[in-house]
């Protein structure tokens, strides 16, 4: 009997010891879910959120944004100073290595910024840069044509993520499939359309991440992301619908982390479409949309009705701005008086949640005599469709990660950015273009605010965009995952189980 007990005891140690070993290994792997997989790992060719989640982990930038106050703080930069209004001197941190062992140099920074300036998607962020002058391996000057107020903020943008000049020139075709960079993670495997697996950069200059493997997985269905959190198949998820917050908290398996974000959810109106080129019709549509009902019904009051395109944390936000008028009776009257009853339109969306928003708008417009068809598209197809102008309306969100009004407005409404570069409303107004250019050159904070105030007043009149709500950044998180905050992009290297 004693012998039998020893056998079972020993066997139990083996079994449970094995489970413990397996559990320990699993604690170094994090599965992160979002609506779509990355479309590219080329930082200078990306403006979509789902690609930038991965880009944030793989690369570093000269500056990052302190989200508590919206100001840029040094990252790869040891020190910096303004020589004059047009020259910024930067000294890089020493000892920063790329994943192939190369040291970060000023030449890599120069190469990155010059490459960004050439890409139409993000060139507007850097077009004021006249020259990048390398003084030595660790020191450079960024010279602008004129004073450039948001320069430091723009140097925190994901498109300014530093790439390895030598490796890009050696293998430009394949570099961005498995980038050589300085960030906390590097690519192990990328299954296009499904997931990307990242492994830790053990030589990361801020210290080796405790989470050794991160799988960023595309999970388009909202319910699947919630169920995955409840079953433990998913450790952390973006895009958690408000209706599921309480359910997750009650499960005891996950917590919801939420904070006000820079994002504004909005309806875009294609001003070049034959129907919506009519400004009066755009104004009528804006009058007929009850934003409050959308916030209360879909977001359960957890977001705020938008009074303008910029969200409260973004520089240039005007707390006193008046939102576009909501007046169903007036909208219906104007529609009838101008022979617009029976107008047919199509609205494109990219997620089930936005289908719900579109359905409410569809019902509201139907009441005044406008028929709205809803089209649900996969994220990549949605970007292509709206970028080419093949829809009347669309629902989207825009959150300037730089926390500056320039990146809030410029890509979305400047004439030069029409189409897939950002201005999906195909809106053009010379006065708006002029104000945007003046605002980015103006170092006086109060004068810059006045420019952005005037821009919003013109937008309220022209209605290329209808701001619906100021959103939150929301994560559903496994209760065992520590050090998580509701930041604009997940910071996996700071987390641990």
Coordinates of C-alpha atoms in Angstrom, one line a residue:
X1 CA 0.0 0.0 0.0
X2 CA 2.8 2.3 0.9
X3 CA 4.5 1.5 -2.4
X4 CA 1.3 2.2 -4.3
X5 CA 1.0 5.6 -2.6
X6 CA 4.5 6.5 -3.6
X7 CA 3.8 5.6 -7.2
X8 CA 0.7 7.8 -7.3
X9 CA 2.4 10.6 -5.5
X10 CA 5.3 10.5 -7.9
X11 CA 3.0 10.3 -10.9
X12 CA 1.0 13.3 -9.5
X13 CA 4.3 15.3 -9.3
X14 CA 5.1 14.5 -12.9
X15 CA 1.6 15.4 -14.1
X16 CA 1.1 18.6 -12.1
X17 CA 4.7 19.6 -12.5
X18 CA 4.2 19.3 -16.3
X19 CA 1.1 21.4 -16.1
X20 CA 2.9 24.0 -14.1
X21 CA 5.8 24.1 -16.6
X22 CA 3.3 24.5 -19.5
X23 CA 1.4 27.3 -17.6
X24 CA 4.7 29.1 -17.0
X25 CA 5.5 29.1 -20.7
X26 CA 2.0 30.3 -21.6
X27 CA 2.5 33.3 -19.3
X28 CA 5.1 34.6 -21.7
X29 CA 2.7 34.6 -24.6
X30 CA -0.1 37.2 -25.2
X31 CA -2.9 36.9 -27.7
X32 CA -4.2 40.3 -28.8
X33 CA -7.4 40.5 -30.9
X34 CA -8.5 43.4 -33.2
X35 CA -10.9 43.8 -36.1
X36 CA -8.3 43.3 -38.8
X37 CA -4.7 42.1 -39.2
X38 CA -2.0 44.7 -40.2
X39 CA -2.2 45.6 -43.9
X40 CA 1.5 46.7 -43.9
X41 CA 4.5 46.9 -41.7
X42 CA 5.9 49.8 -43.6
X43 CA 5.5 52.8 -41.2
X44 CA 6.0 55.4 -44.0
X45 CA 3.1 53.8 -45.9
X46 CA 0.6 53.4 -43.1
X47 CA -2.1 55.5 -41.5
X48 CA -4.6 52.8 -40.5
X49 CA -4.9 51.9 -36.8
X50 CA -4.6 48.1 -37.2
X51 CA -1.3 48.2 -39.0
X52 CA 0.0 50.8 -36.5
X53 CA -0.7 48.6 -33.5
X54 CA 2.0 46.2 -34.9
X55 CA 4.3 49.0 -36.1
X56 CA 4.3 50.5 -32.6
X57 CA 5.8 47.3 -31.2
X58 CA 8.4 46.7 -33.9
X59 CA 9.9 50.2 -34.3
X60 CA 10.8 53.2 -32.1
X61 CA 10.4 56.9 -32.8
X62 CA 12.4 60.0 -31.9
X63 CA 9.6 61.2 -29.7
X64 CA 6.5 59.7 -28.1
X65 CA 3.4 61.4 -26.8
X66 CA 2.8 61.6 -23.0
X67 CA -0.9 60.9 -23.1
X68 CA -1.6 62.4 -19.7
X69 CA -0.9 65.9 -21.1
X70 CA -0.6 65.4 -24.9
X71 CA 3.0 66.6 -25.1
X72 CA 5.9 65.0 -27.0
X73 CA 8.7 63.5 -24.9
X74 CA 12.0 62.1 -26.0
X75 CA 12.3 58.4 -26.9
X76 CA 15.3 57.7 -29.1
X77 CA 16.5 61.3 -28.3
X78 CA 19.0 62.0 -25.6
X79 CA 18.6 65.8 -25.9
X80 CA 17.3 68.4 -28.3
X81 CA 17.3 72.2 -28.6
X82 CA 16.0 74.8 -31.0
X83 CA 18.8 76.6 -32.6
X84 CA 16.3 79.1 -34.1
X85 CA 12.6 78.9 -35.3
X86 CA 13.7 76.8 -38.3
X87 CA 16.4 74.5 -36.9
X88 CA 16.0 71.7 -34.4
X89 CA 19.2 70.0 -33.2
X90 CA 18.8 66.4 -31.9
X91 CA 21.3 64.2 -30.1
X92 CA 20.4 60.5 -30.3
X93 CA 20.7 58.1 -27.4
X94 CA 23.9 56.0 -27.6
X95 CA 23.8 52.2 -27.4
X96 CA 20.5 51.7 -29.2
X97 CA 20.8 48.7 -31.5
X98 CA 18.7 47.4 -34.4
X99 CA 17.7 43.7 -34.1
X100 CA 20.6 42.7 -36.5
X101 CA 23.2 44.3 -34.1
X102 CA 23.7 47.6 -36.0
X103 CA 23.9 50.8 -34.0
X104 CA 21.2 53.4 -34.6
X105 CA 22.8 56.4 -36.3
X106 CA 21.8 59.9 -37.5
X107 CA 22.0 58.6 -41.1
X108 CA 19.1 56.2 -40.3
X109 CA 17.0 59.1 -39.0
X110 CA 17.8 61.2 -42.1
X111 CA 16.9 58.3 -44.4
X112 CA 13.6 57.7 -42.6
X113 CA 12.4 61.3 -42.6
X114 CA 13.4 61.8 -46.2
X115 CA 11.5 58.6 -47.2
X116 CA 8.4 59.7 -45.2
X117 CA 8.5 63.0 -47.0
X118 CA 8.2 61.2 -50.4
X119 CA 5.2 59.1 -49.5
X120 CA 1.9 60.9 -50.4
X121 CA 0.0 59.3 -47.5
X122 CA 2.1 61.0 -44.9
X123 CA 4.2 63.6 -46.7
X124 CA 2.0 66.4 -45.4
X125 CA 3.5 65.7 -41.9
X126 CA 7.0 66.4 -43.1
X127 CA 6.7 68.6 -46.2
X128 CA 7.9 71.6 -44.2
X129 CA 11.3 69.9 -43.6
X130 CA 13.8 71.4 -45.9
X131 CA 16.8 69.4 -45.0
X132 CA 18.1 66.8 -42.4
X133 CA 21.8 67.6 -41.8
X134 CA 23.9 64.9 -40.2
X135 CA 26.5 66.4 -37.9
X136 CA 28.0 63.2 -36.6
X137 CA 26.9 59.6 -35.9
X138 CA 24.6 60.7 -33.1
X139 CA 23.7 64.3 -33.9
X140 CA 21.6 65.8 -36.6
X141 CA 19.7 69.0 -37.4
X142 CA 16.2 69.1 -38.8
X143 CA 15.9 72.3 -40.9
X144 CA 12.4 73.6 -41.9
X145 CA 11.5 76.1 -44.6
X146 CA 9.5 78.1 -42.1
X147 CA 8.5 77.8 -38.5
X148 CA 6.7 74.5 -38.0
X149 CA 4.7 74.5 -34.8
X150 CA 3.7 70.7 -34.7
X151 CA 7.2 69.4 -35.6
X152 CA 7.9 67.5 -32.4
X153 CA 4.3 66.1 -32.4
X154 CA 4.8 64.9 -35.9
X155 CA 8.1 63.2 -35.0
X156 CA 6.0 61.0 -32.7
X157 CA 3.8 59.8 -35.5
X158 CA 4.1 56.1 -36.4
X159 CA 5.2 57.1 -39.9
X160 CA 8.4 58.5 -38.4
X161 CA 9.3 55.1 -37.0
X162 CA 13.0 54.7 -37.6
X163 CA 14.1 52.2 -40.2
X164 CA 17.6 50.7 -40.9
X165 CA 19.0 52.5 -44.0
X166 CA 21.6 49.8 -44.8
X167 CA 19.1 47.0 -44.7
X168 CA 16.4 48.8 -46.7
X169 CA 18.8 49.7 -49.5
X170 CA 20.1 46.1 -49.5
X171 CA 16.7 44.4 -49.6
X172 CA 13.9 47.0 -50.2
X173 CA 11.4 44.4 -51.5
X174 CA 11.4 42.2 -48.4
X175 CA 12.5 44.5 -45.6
X176 CA 9.0 45.3 -44.5
X177 CA 7.9 41.7 -44.3
X178 CA 10.4 41.2 -41.5
X179 CA 11.8 44.6 -40.5
X180 CA 15.1 45.2 -38.9
X181 CA 14.2 47.8 -36.3
X182 CA 14.9 49.0 -32.7
X183 CA 11.6 48.3 -31.0
X184 CA 10.7 45.8 -28.2
X185 CA 9.5 43.1 -30.6
X186 CA 10.4 41.6 -34.0
X187 CA 8.4 39.5 -36.5
X188 CA 8.5 35.7 -36.2
X189 CA 5.7 34.9 -38.5
X190 CA 3.1 36.8 -40.5
X191 CA 0.0 34.9 -41.8
X192 CA -1.6 37.6 -44.0
X193 CA -5.3 37.9 -43.3
X194 CA -5.1 36.1 -40.0
X195 CA -2.4 37.0 -37.6
X196 CA 1.1 38.2 -37.0
X197 CA 3.4 36.7 -34.4
X198 CA 6.0 38.9 -32.7
X199 CA 8.8 37.7 -30.4
X200 CA 10.8 39.8 -27.9
X201 CA 13.9 41.8 -28.8
X202 CA 16.1 40.6 -26.0
X203 CA 18.5 43.5 -26.6
X204 CA 15.9 46.2 -26.5
X205 CA 17.4 49.4 -25.0
X206 CA 14.6 49.9 -22.5
X207 CA 15.0 46.3 -21.2
X208 CA 13.9 42.9 -22.4
X209 CA 10.1 42.5 -22.4
X210 CA 8.6 40.1 -19.9
X211 CA 6.0 39.0 -22.5
X212 CA 8.1 37.0 -24.9
X213 CA 5.6 36.3 -27.6
X214 CA 2.7 38.5 -28.9
X215 CA 0.2 37.2 -31.4
X216 CA -1.9 40.0 -33.0
X217 CA -4.9 38.2 -34.4
X218 CA -7.7 39.4 -36.7
X219 CA -11.1 38.7 -35.1
X220 CA -13.7 40.6 -37.2
X221 CA -16.7 39.5 -35.1
X222 CA -17.3 41.4 -32.0
X223 CA -18.9 38.5 -30.1
X224 CA -16.0 36.3 -30.9
X225 CA -13.6 38.8 -29.3
X226 CA -15.8 38.9 -26.2
X227 CA -16.1 35.1 -26.0
X228 CA -12.4 34.7 -26.5
X229 CA -11.7 36.9 -23.5
X230 CA -14.2 34.9 -21.4
X231 CA -12.7 31.5 -22.4
X232 CA -9.1 32.7 -22.1
X233 CA -8.2 32.1 -25.7
X234 CA -7.7 35.9 -26.0
X235 CA -5.7 37.8 -23.4
X236 CA -6.4 41.3 -24.6
X237 CA -8.7 42.8 -27.2
X238 CA -9.3 46.1 -28.9
X239 CA -12.8 47.1 -30.2
X240 CA -15.0 45.9 -27.3
X241 CA -18.6 47.0 -27.8
X242 CA -20.1 49.0 -24.9
X243 CA -22.9 46.4 -24.5
X244 CA -20.4 43.8 -23.5
X245 CA -18.5 45.8 -20.9
X246 CA -20.7 44.7 -18.0
X247 CA -20.8 41.1 -19.2
X248 CA -17.0 40.9 -19.2
X249 CA -16.6 42.4 -15.8
X250 CA -19.2 40.0 -14.3
X251 CA -17.4 37.0 -15.8
X252 CA -14.5 37.6 -13.5
X253 CA -12.2 36.5 -16.4
X254 CA -11.6 40.0 -17.9
X255 CA -11.6 43.7 -17.0
X256 CA -12.4 46.6 -19.2
X257 CA -9.9 49.5 -19.4
X258 CA -11.3 52.7 -20.9
X259 CA -10.2 56.3 -21.2
X260 CA -11.1 59.3 -23.4
X261 CA -9.2 59.1 -26.7
X262 CA -8.3 61.4 -29.5
X263 CA -10.8 59.7 -31.7
X264 CA -13.9 61.2 -33.2
X265 CA -16.5 58.9 -34.9
X266 CA -18.0 60.6 -37.9
X267 CA -20.0 60.3 -41.0
X268 CA -18.1 61.3 -44.1
X269 CA -19.9 62.7 -47.1
X270 CA -18.4 62.4 -50.6
X271 CA -18.6 66.0 -51.8
X272 CA -17.7 64.9 -55.3
X273 CA -20.6 62.4 -55.7
X274 CA -23.3 63.7 -58.1
X275 CA -25.8 63.8 -55.3
X276 CA -23.8 65.0 -52.3
X277 CA -22.0 67.8 -54.2
X278 CA -25.2 69.6 -53.2
X279 CA -24.2 71.5 -50.0
X280 CA -27.8 72.1 -49.0
X281 CA -28.4 68.3 -49.0
X282 CA -25.4 67.7 -46.8
X283 CA -26.7 70.3 -44.4
X284 CA -30.1 68.6 -44.4
X285 CA -28.6 65.3 -43.6
X286 CA -26.6 66.8 -40.7
X287 CA -29.8 68.4 -39.3
X288 CA -31.7 65.0 -39.4
X289 CA -29.1 63.0 -37.5
X290 CA -29.8 62.6 -33.8
X291 CA -26.4 62.1 -32.3
X292 CA -27.7 61.7 -28.8
X293 CA -29.7 58.7 -29.7
X294 CA -26.6 57.0 -31.3
X295 CA -24.5 57.7 -28.2
X296 CA -27.3 56.4 -25.9
X297 CA -28.3 53.4 -28.0
X298 CA -25.1 52.0 -29.4
X299 CA -22.5 53.3 -26.9
X300 CA -24.8 53.3 -23.8
X301 CA -23.8 56.8 -22.9
X302 CA -20.1 55.8 -22.5
X303 CA -19.0 58.3 -25.2
X304 CA -19.8 61.9 -25.6
X305 CA -21.8 63.7 -28.4
X306 CA -19.3 65.4 -30.7
X307 CA -19.5 69.2 -31.0
X308 CA -16.6 69.3 -33.6
X309 CA -14.2 67.1 -35.5
X310 CA -11.3 67.4 -33.0
X311 CA -11.7 65.4 -29.7
X312 CA -11.1 67.1 -26.3
X313 CA -7.5 65.8 -25.8
X314 CA -6.3 67.2 -29.1
X315 CA -4.7 70.7 -29.3
X316 CA -7.1 73.0 -31.1
X317 CA -10.3 71.5 -29.5
X318 CA -12.7 74.3 -28.7
X319 CA -14.9 73.5 -25.7
X320 CA -17.3 76.3 -26.6
X321 CA -17.9 75.2 -30.1
X322 CA -21.6 74.7 -31.1
X323 CA -22.4 71.4 -32.8
X324 CA -24.3 71.3 -36.1
X325 CA -28.0 72.0 -35.6
X326 CA -30.4 69.0 -35.0
X327 CA -33.8 70.0 -36.4
X328 CA -35.8 67.3 -38.1
X329 CA -38.7 69.6 -38.9
X330 CA -36.5 72.1 -40.7
X331 CA -34.6 69.3 -42.5
X332 CA -37.9 67.8 -43.8
X333 CA -39.1 71.2 -44.9
X334 CA -35.9 72.1 -46.8
X335 CA -35.9 68.6 -48.4
X336 CA -39.5 69.1 -49.7
X337 CA -39.0 72.7 -50.8
X338 CA -36.0 71.8 -52.9
X339 CA -37.5 68.7 -54.5
X340 CA -35.1 66.3 -52.8
X341 CA -37.6 63.9 -51.3
X342 CA -36.8 60.4 -52.4
X343 CA -33.0 60.9 -52.7
X344 CA -31.2 57.6 -52.7
X345 CA -27.7 57.2 -51.1
X346 CA -25.3 54.5 -50.0
X347 CA -23.3 54.4 -46.8
X348 CA -20.3 52.1 -46.4
X349 CA -19.2 50.7 -43.0
X350 CA -16.5 48.3 -41.8
X351 CA -17.8 46.7 -38.7
X352 CA -21.0 45.3 -37.1
X353 CA -21.0 48.1 -34.6
X354 CA -21.0 50.7 -37.3
X355 CA -23.8 48.8 -39.1
X356 CA -25.8 49.5 -36.0
X357 CA -24.9 53.2 -36.1
X358 CA -25.8 53.3 -39.9
X359 CA -29.1 51.6 -39.2
X360 CA -30.1 54.4 -36.8
X361 CA -29.1 57.0 -39.3
X362 CA -31.0 55.1 -42.0
X363 CA -34.2 55.2 -39.9
X364 CA -33.7 58.9 -39.2
X365 CA -33.2 59.9 -42.8
X366 CA -36.1 57.7 -43.9
X367 CA -38.4 59.8 -41.7
X368 CA -37.6 62.9 -43.8
X369 CA -37.6 61.2 -47.2
X370 CA -34.1 60.0 -47.9
X371 CA -33.4 56.3 -48.7
X372 CA -30.1 55.1 -47.4
X373 CA -28.6 51.7 -48.4
X374 CA -26.0 50.2 -46.0
X375 CA -23.0 48.4 -47.3
X376 CA -20.8 46.3 -44.9
X377 CA -17.2 45.8 -46.2
X378 CA -14.0 44.1 -44.9
X379 CA -11.5 46.7 -43.6
X380 CA -9.2 46.6 -46.6
X381 CA -12.1 46.8 -49.1
X382 CA -13.6 49.6 -47.1
X383 CA -10.4 51.6 -47.3
X384 CA -10.2 51.0 -51.0
X385 CA -13.8 51.9 -51.6
X386 CA -13.8 55.1 -49.7
X387 CA -10.4 56.1 -50.9
X388 CA -11.5 55.8 -54.5
X389 CA -14.8 57.7 -53.9
X390 CA -17.1 54.8 -54.8
X391 CA -19.7 55.5 -52.1
X392 CA -21.8 58.4 -51.1
X393 CA -21.3 58.3 -47.3
X394 CA -19.2 56.3 -44.9
X395 CA -18.7 55.9 -41.1
X396 CA -15.2 56.1 -39.8
X397 CA -13.1 57.2 -36.8
X398 CA -10.1 59.5 -36.8
X399 CA -7.8 59.9 -33.8
X400 CA -4.7 62.1 -34.3
X401 CA -2.1 60.1 -32.4
X402 CA 0.1 63.3 -32.4
X403 CA -2.5 65.1 -30.2
X404 CA -2.2 68.1 -32.5
X405 CA -5.0 69.7 -34.6
X406 CA -2.8 69.7 -37.7
X407 CA -2.9 65.9 -37.9
X408 CA -6.6 66.0 -36.9
X409 CA -7.6 68.3 -39.8
X410 CA -4.9 68.4 -42.5
X411 CA -5.2 64.8 -43.9
X412 CA -9.0 64.8 -43.7
X413 CA -9.9 68.1 -45.3
X414 CA -6.9 69.6 -47.2
X415 CA -7.3 69.6 -50.9
X416 CA -3.9 67.9 -51.4
X417 CA -5.0 64.9 -49.4
X418 CA -8.0 63.8 -51.5
X419 CA -8.7 60.1 -51.6
X420 CA -6.8 57.3 -49.9
X421 CA -4.3 59.8 -48.4
X422 CA -7.1 60.7 -46.0
X423 CA -9.5 63.2 -47.5
X424 CA -12.2 60.6 -48.3
X425 CA -14.8 63.3 -48.4
X426 CA -13.0 64.7 -51.5
X427 CA -13.5 68.1 -50.0
X428 CA -11.8 71.2 -51.3
X429 CA -12.0 74.7 -49.9
X430 CA -9.2 77.2 -50.6
X431 CA -10.0 79.1 -47.4
X432 CA -9.6 75.9 -45.3
X433 CA -6.3 75.1 -47.1
X434 CA -5.0 78.6 -46.3
X435 CA -6.0 78.4 -42.6
X436 CA -4.4 75.0 -42.3
X437 CA -1.1 76.3 -43.7
X438 CA -1.2 79.3 -41.4
X439 CA -1.9 77.2 -38.3
X440 CA 1.1 74.9 -38.9
X441 CA 3.5 77.9 -39.3
X442 CA 2.2 79.8 -36.2
X443 CA 4.1 79.3 -33.0
X444 CA 1.7 81.5 -30.9
X445 CA -0.6 79.0 -29.2
X446 CA -3.6 81.3 -29.0
X447 CA -3.4 82.3 -32.6
X448 CA -3.2 78.7 -33.7
X449 CA -6.3 78.0 -31.7
X450 CA -8.1 80.8 -33.5
X451 CA -7.2 79.3 -36.8
X452 CA -8.7 75.9 -35.8
X453 CA -11.8 77.6 -34.4
X454 CA -12.4 79.3 -37.8
X455 CA -11.8 76.0 -39.6
X456 CA -14.5 74.3 -37.6
X457 CA -17.0 77.1 -38.2
X458 CA -16.5 76.7 -42.0
X459 CA -16.9 72.9 -41.7
X460 CA -20.2 73.3 -39.9
X461 CA -21.4 75.3 -42.9
X462 CA -19.9 73.1 -45.6
X463 CA -20.6 69.7 -43.9
X464 CA -18.1 67.4 -45.6
X465 CA -18.0 65.5 -42.3
X466 CA -20.6 65.0 -39.5
X467 CA -18.9 64.4 -36.2
X468 CA -21.0 62.0 -34.2
X469 CA -19.2 61.2 -30.9
X470 CA -15.9 61.7 -29.1
X471 CA -14.7 58.1 -28.4
X472 CA -12.8 56.2 -25.9
X473 CA -9.9 53.8 -26.2
X474 CA -11.2 50.5 -24.9
X475 CA -9.5 47.2 -24.1
X476 CA -10.9 44.0 -22.7
X477 CA -8.1 42.5 -20.7
X478 CA -7.4 39.1 -19.0
X479 CA -7.5 39.7 -15.2
X480 CA -4.1 38.1 -14.9
X481 CA -2.4 40.6 -17.2
X482 CA -0.7 43.4 -15.2
X483 CA 0.5 47.0 -15.9
X484 CA -2.1 47.7 -18.6
X485 CA -3.4 51.2 -19.1
X486 CA -5.9 52.5 -21.7
X487 CA -3.3 54.0 -24.0
X488 CA -3.8 54.9 -27.6
X489 CA -1.8 51.9 -28.7
X490 CA -1.0 48.8 -26.5
X491 CA 2.4 48.8 -24.9
X492 CA 3.1 45.1 -24.7
X493 CA 6.7 45.4 -23.5
X494 CA 5.4 47.0 -20.2
X495 CA 3.0 44.1 -19.5
X496 CA 3.4 40.9 -17.6
X497 CA 1.3 38.0 -16.3

